[in-house]
PDB file of C-alpha atoms in Angstrom:
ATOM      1  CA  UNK U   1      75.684  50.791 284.254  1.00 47.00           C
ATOM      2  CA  UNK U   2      76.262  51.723 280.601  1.00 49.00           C
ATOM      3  CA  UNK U   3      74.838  55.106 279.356  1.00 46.00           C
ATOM      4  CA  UNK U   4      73.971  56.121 276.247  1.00 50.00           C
ATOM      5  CA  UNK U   5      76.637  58.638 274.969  1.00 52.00           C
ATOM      6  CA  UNK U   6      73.429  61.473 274.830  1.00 57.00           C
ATOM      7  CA  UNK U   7      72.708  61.029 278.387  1.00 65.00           C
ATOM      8  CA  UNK U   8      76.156  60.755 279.829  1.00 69.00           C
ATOM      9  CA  UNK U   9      77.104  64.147 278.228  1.00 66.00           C
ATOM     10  CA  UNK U  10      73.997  65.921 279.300  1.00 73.00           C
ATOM     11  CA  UNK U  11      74.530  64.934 282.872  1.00 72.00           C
ATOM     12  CA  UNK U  12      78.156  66.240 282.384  1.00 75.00           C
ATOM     13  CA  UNK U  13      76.541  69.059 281.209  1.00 71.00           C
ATOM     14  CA  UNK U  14      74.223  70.008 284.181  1.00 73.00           C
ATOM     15  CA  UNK U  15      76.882  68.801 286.936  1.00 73.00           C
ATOM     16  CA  UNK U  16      79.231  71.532 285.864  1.00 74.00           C
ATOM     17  CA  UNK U  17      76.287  74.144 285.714  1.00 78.00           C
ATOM     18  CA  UNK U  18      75.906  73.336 288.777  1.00 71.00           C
ATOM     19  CA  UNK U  19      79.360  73.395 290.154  1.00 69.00           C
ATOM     20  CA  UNK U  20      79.777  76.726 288.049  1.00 66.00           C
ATOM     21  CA  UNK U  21      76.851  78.051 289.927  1.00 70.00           C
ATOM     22  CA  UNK U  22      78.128  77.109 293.312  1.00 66.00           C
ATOM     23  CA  UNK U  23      81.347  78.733 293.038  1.00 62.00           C
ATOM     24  CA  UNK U  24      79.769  81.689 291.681  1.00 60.00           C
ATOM     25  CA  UNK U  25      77.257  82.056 294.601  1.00 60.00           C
ATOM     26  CA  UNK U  26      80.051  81.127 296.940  1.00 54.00           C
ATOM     27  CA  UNK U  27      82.533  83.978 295.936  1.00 53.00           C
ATOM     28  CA  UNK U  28      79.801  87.051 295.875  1.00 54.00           C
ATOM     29  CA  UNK U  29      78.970  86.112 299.607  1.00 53.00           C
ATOM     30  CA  UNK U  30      82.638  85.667 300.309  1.00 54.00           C
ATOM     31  CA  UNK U  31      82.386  89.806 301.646  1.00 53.00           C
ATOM     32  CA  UNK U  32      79.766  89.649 303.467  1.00 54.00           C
ATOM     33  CA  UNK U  33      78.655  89.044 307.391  1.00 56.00           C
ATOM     34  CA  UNK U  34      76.191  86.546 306.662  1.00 57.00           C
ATOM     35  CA  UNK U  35      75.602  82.589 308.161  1.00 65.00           C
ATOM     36  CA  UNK U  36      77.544  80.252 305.961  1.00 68.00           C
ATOM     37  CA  UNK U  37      75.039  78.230 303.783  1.00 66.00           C
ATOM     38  CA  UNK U  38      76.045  74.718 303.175  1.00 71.00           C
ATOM     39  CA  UNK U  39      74.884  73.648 299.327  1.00 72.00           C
ATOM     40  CA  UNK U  40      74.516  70.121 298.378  1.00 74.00           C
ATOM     41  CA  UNK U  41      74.516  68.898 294.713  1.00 70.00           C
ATOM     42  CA  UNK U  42      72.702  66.289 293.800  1.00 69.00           C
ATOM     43  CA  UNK U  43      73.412  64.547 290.765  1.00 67.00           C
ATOM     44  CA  UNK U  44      71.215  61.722 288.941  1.00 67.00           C
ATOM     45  CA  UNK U  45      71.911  58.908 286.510  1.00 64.00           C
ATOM     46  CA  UNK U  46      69.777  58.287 283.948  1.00 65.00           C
ATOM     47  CA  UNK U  47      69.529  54.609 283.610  1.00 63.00           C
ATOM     48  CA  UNK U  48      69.529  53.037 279.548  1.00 63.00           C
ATOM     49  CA  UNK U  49      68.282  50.017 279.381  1.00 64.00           C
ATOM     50  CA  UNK U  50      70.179  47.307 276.623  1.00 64.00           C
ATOM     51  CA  UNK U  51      68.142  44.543 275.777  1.00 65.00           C
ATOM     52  CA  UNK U  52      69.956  41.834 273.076  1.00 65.00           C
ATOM     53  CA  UNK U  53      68.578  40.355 270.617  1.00 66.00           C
ATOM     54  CA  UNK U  54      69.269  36.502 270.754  1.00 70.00           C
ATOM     55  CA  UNK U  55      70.478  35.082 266.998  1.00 66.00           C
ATOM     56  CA  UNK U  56      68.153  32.739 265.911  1.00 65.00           C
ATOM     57  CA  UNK U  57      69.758  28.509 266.389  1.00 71.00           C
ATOM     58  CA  UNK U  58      67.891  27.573 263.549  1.00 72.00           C
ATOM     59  CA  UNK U  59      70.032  27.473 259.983  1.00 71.00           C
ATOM     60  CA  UNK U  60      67.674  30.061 257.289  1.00 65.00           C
ATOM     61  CA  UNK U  61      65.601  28.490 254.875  1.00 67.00           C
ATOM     62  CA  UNK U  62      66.720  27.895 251.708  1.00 67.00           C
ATOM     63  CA  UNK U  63      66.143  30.473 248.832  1.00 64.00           C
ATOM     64  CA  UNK U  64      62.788  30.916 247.511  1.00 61.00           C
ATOM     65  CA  UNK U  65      62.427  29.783 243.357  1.00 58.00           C
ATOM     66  CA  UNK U  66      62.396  33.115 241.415  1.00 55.00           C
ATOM     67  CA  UNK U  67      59.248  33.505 239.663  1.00 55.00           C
ATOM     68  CA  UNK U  68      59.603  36.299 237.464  1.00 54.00           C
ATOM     69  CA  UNK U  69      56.822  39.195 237.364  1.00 54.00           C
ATOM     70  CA  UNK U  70      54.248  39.446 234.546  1.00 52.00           C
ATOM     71  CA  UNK U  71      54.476  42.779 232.812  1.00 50.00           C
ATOM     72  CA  UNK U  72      51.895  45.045 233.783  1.00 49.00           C
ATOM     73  CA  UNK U  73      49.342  46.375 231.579  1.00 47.00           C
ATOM     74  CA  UNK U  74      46.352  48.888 231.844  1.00 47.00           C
ATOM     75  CA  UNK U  75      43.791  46.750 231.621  1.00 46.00           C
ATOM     76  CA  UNK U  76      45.882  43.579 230.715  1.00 44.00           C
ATOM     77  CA  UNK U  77      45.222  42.597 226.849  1.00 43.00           C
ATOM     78  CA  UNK U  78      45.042  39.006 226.617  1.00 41.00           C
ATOM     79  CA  UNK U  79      41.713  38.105 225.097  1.00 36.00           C
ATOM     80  CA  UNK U  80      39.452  35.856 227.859  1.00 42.00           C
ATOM     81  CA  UNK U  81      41.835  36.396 230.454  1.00 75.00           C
ATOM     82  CA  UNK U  82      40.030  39.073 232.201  1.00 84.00           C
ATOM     83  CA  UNK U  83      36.221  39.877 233.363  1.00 88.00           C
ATOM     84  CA  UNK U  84      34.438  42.257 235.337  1.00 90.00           C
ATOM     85  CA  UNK U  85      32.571  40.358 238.247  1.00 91.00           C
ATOM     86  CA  UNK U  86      31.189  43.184 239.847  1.00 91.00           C
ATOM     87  CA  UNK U  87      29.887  46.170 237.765  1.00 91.00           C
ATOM     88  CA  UNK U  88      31.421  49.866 238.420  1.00 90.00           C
ATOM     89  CA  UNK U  89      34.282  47.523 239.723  1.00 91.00           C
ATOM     90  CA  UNK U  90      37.712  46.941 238.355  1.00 92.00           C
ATOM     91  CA  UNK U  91      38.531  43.829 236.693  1.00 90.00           C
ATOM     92  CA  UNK U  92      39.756  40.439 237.466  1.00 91.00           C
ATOM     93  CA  UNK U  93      41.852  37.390 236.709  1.00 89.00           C
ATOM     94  CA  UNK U  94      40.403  34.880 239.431  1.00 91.00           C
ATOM     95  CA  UNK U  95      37.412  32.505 240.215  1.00 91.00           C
ATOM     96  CA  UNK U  96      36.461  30.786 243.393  1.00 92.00           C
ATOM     97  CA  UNK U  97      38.616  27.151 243.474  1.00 92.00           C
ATOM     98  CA  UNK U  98      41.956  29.207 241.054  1.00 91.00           C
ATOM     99  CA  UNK U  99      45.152  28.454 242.918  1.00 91.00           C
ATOM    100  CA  UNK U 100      47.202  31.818 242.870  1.00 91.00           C
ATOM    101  CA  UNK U 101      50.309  33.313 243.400  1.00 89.00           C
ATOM    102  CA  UNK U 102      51.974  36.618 244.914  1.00 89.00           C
ATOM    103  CA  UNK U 103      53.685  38.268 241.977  1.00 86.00           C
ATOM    104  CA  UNK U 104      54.146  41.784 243.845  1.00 82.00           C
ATOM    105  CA  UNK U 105      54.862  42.411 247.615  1.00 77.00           C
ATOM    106  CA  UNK U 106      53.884  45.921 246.778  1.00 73.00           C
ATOM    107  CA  UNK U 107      50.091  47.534 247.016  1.00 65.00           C
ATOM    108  CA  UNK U 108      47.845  45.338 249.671  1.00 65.00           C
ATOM    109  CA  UNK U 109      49.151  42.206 249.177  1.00 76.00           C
ATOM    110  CA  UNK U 110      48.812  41.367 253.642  1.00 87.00           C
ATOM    111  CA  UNK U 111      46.276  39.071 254.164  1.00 91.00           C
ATOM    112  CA  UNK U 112      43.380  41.036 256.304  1.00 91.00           C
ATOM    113  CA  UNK U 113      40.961  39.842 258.854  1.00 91.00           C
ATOM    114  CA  UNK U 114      38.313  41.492 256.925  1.00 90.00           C
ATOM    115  CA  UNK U 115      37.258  42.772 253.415  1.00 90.00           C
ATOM    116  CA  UNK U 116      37.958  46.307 254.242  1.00 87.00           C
ATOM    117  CA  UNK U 117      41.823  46.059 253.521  1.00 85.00           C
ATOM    118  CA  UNK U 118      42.777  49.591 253.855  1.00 84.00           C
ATOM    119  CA  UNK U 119      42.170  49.664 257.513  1.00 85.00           C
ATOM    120  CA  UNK U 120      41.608  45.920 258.727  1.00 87.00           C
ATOM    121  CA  UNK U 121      44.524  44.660 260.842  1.00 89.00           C
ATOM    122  CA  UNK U 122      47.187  42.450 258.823  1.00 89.00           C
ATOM    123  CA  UNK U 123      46.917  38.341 259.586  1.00 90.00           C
ATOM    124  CA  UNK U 124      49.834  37.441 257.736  1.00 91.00           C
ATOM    125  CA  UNK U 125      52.507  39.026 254.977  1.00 90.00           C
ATOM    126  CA  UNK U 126      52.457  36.301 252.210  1.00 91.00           C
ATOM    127  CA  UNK U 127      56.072  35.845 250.685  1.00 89.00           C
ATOM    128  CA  UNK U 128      56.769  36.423 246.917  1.00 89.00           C
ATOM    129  CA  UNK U 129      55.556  33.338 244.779  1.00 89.00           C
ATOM    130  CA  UNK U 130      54.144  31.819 247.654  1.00 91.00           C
ATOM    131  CA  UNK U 131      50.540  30.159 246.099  1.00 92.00           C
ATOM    132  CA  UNK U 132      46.960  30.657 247.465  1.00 93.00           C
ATOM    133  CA  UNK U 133      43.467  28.828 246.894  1.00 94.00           C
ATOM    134  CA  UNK U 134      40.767  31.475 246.062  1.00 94.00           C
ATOM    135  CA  UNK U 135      38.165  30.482 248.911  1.00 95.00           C
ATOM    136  CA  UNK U 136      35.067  32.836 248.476  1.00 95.00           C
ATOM    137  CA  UNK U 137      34.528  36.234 246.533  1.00 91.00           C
ATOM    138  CA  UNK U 138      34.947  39.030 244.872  1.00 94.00           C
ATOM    139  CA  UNK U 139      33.880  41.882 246.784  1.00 93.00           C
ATOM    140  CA  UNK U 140      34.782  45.298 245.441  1.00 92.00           C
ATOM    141  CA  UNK U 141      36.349  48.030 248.047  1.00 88.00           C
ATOM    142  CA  UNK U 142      35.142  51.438 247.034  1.00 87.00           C
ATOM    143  CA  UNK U 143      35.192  50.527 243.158  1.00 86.00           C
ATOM    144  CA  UNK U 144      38.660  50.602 243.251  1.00 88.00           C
ATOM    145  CA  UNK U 145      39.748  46.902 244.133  1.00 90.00           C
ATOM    146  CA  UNK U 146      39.048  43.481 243.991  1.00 91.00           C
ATOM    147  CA  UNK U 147      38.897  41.388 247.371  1.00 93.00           C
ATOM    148  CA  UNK U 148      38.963  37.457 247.873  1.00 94.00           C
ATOM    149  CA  UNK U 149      39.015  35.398 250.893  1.00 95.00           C
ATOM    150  CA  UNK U 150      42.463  33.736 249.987  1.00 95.00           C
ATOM    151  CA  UNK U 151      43.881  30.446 252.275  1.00 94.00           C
ATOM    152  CA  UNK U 152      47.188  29.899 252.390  1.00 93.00           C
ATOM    153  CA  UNK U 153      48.504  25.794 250.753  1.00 91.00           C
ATOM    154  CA  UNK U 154      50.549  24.112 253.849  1.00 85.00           C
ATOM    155  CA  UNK U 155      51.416  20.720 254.340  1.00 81.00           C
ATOM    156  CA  UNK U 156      50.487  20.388 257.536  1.00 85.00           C
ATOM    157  CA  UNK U 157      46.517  21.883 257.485  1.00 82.00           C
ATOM    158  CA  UNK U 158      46.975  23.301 260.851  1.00 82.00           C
ATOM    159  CA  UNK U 159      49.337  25.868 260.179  1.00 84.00           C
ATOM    160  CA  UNK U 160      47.141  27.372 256.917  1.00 90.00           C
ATOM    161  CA  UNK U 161      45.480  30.744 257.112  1.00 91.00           C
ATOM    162  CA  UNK U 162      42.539  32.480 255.483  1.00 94.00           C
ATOM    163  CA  UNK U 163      42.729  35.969 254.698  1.00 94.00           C
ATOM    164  CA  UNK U 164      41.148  38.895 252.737  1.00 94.00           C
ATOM    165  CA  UNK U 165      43.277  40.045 249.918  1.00 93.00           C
ATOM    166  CA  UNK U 166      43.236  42.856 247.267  1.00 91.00           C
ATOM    167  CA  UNK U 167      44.166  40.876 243.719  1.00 90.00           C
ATOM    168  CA  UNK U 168      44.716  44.274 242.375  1.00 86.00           C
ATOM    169  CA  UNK U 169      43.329  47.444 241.604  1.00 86.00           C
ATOM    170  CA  UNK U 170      42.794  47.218 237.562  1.00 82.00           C
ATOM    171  CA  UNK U 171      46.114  48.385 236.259  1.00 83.00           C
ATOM    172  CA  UNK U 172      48.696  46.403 238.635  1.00 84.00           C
ATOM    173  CA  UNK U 173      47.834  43.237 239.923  1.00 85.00           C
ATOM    174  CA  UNK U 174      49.769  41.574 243.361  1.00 88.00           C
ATOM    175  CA  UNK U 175      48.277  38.157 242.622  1.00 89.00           C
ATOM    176  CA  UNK U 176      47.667  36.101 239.218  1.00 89.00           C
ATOM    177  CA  UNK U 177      46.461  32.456 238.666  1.00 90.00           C
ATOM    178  CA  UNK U 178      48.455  29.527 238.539  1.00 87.00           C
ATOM    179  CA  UNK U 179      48.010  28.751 234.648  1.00 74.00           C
TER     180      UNK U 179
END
């Protein structure tokens, strides 16, 4: 059995305590008139489990397109491009029926079971530039971003998903419409 290098030296380690403290033991009752106590050491293996990873057979996909990032901007400044849904809310760039896609794989940009993305288990981690229909929405989460039931485009319908998203929080936005 193969040990981690730790473990093998630590049981080293308390084998020759243990020997050291036998021999020690041994020779102070070598002088004296007493019954002969037969020690026995015990020693124990601590067992490391290895587990390989198999390689995946099938070849990587190719290379996503680079899309490059939009600049950011605090609120952005294009005339029109912008509104404010929900009031005390930050703004946004989508409707219901806008195909988007994931500029930023920073912020909350997992697709969540439910609205509250902060603390709602992850469904799915969309890849960079990968596009989205806006399903339903906005909701605002605590006045400091904007959340849309997002579904991911497939070619085969079976294998899309529908997920709550954060577009962004007013000055940096993970997810921008198609124009």
């Amino acid at each position: 059995m193969v040990l981690k290098c730790k473990n093998r030296w630590i049981a080293i380690l308390l084998a020759s305590i243990l020997l050291f403290t036998n021999a020690c033991t041994a020779a102070s009752s070598e002088g004296t008139d007493t019954e002969e106590v037969q020690k026995t050491i015990f020693v124990t293996q601590i067992v490391t489990l290895i587990v390989a990873t198999p390689l995946p057979t099938e070849p990587l996909p190719p290379p996503t397109q680079f899309i490059p990032t939009p600049t950011r901007t605090s609120p952005p400044t294009i005339p029109g491009d912008i509104y404010y849904p929900i009031p005390g809310c930050v703004a946004s760039r989508l409707h219901i029926g806008d195909i988007a896609y994931v500029v930023s794989l920073s912020g909350n940009t997992g697709m969540h079971i439910d609205k509250d993305v902060q603390y709602s288990p992850t469904l799915y981690m969309p890849e960079l530039g990968e596009q989205l229909e806006v399903k339903k929405g906005p909701w605002c989460w605590e006045g400091k971003m904007i959340i849309w039931l997002f579904r991911t485009i497939r070619s085969n319908k079976d294998d899309e998903i529908e997920g709550y998203m954060a577009e962004g929080d007013g000055e940096y936005y993970w997810i921008l419409p198609v124009e």
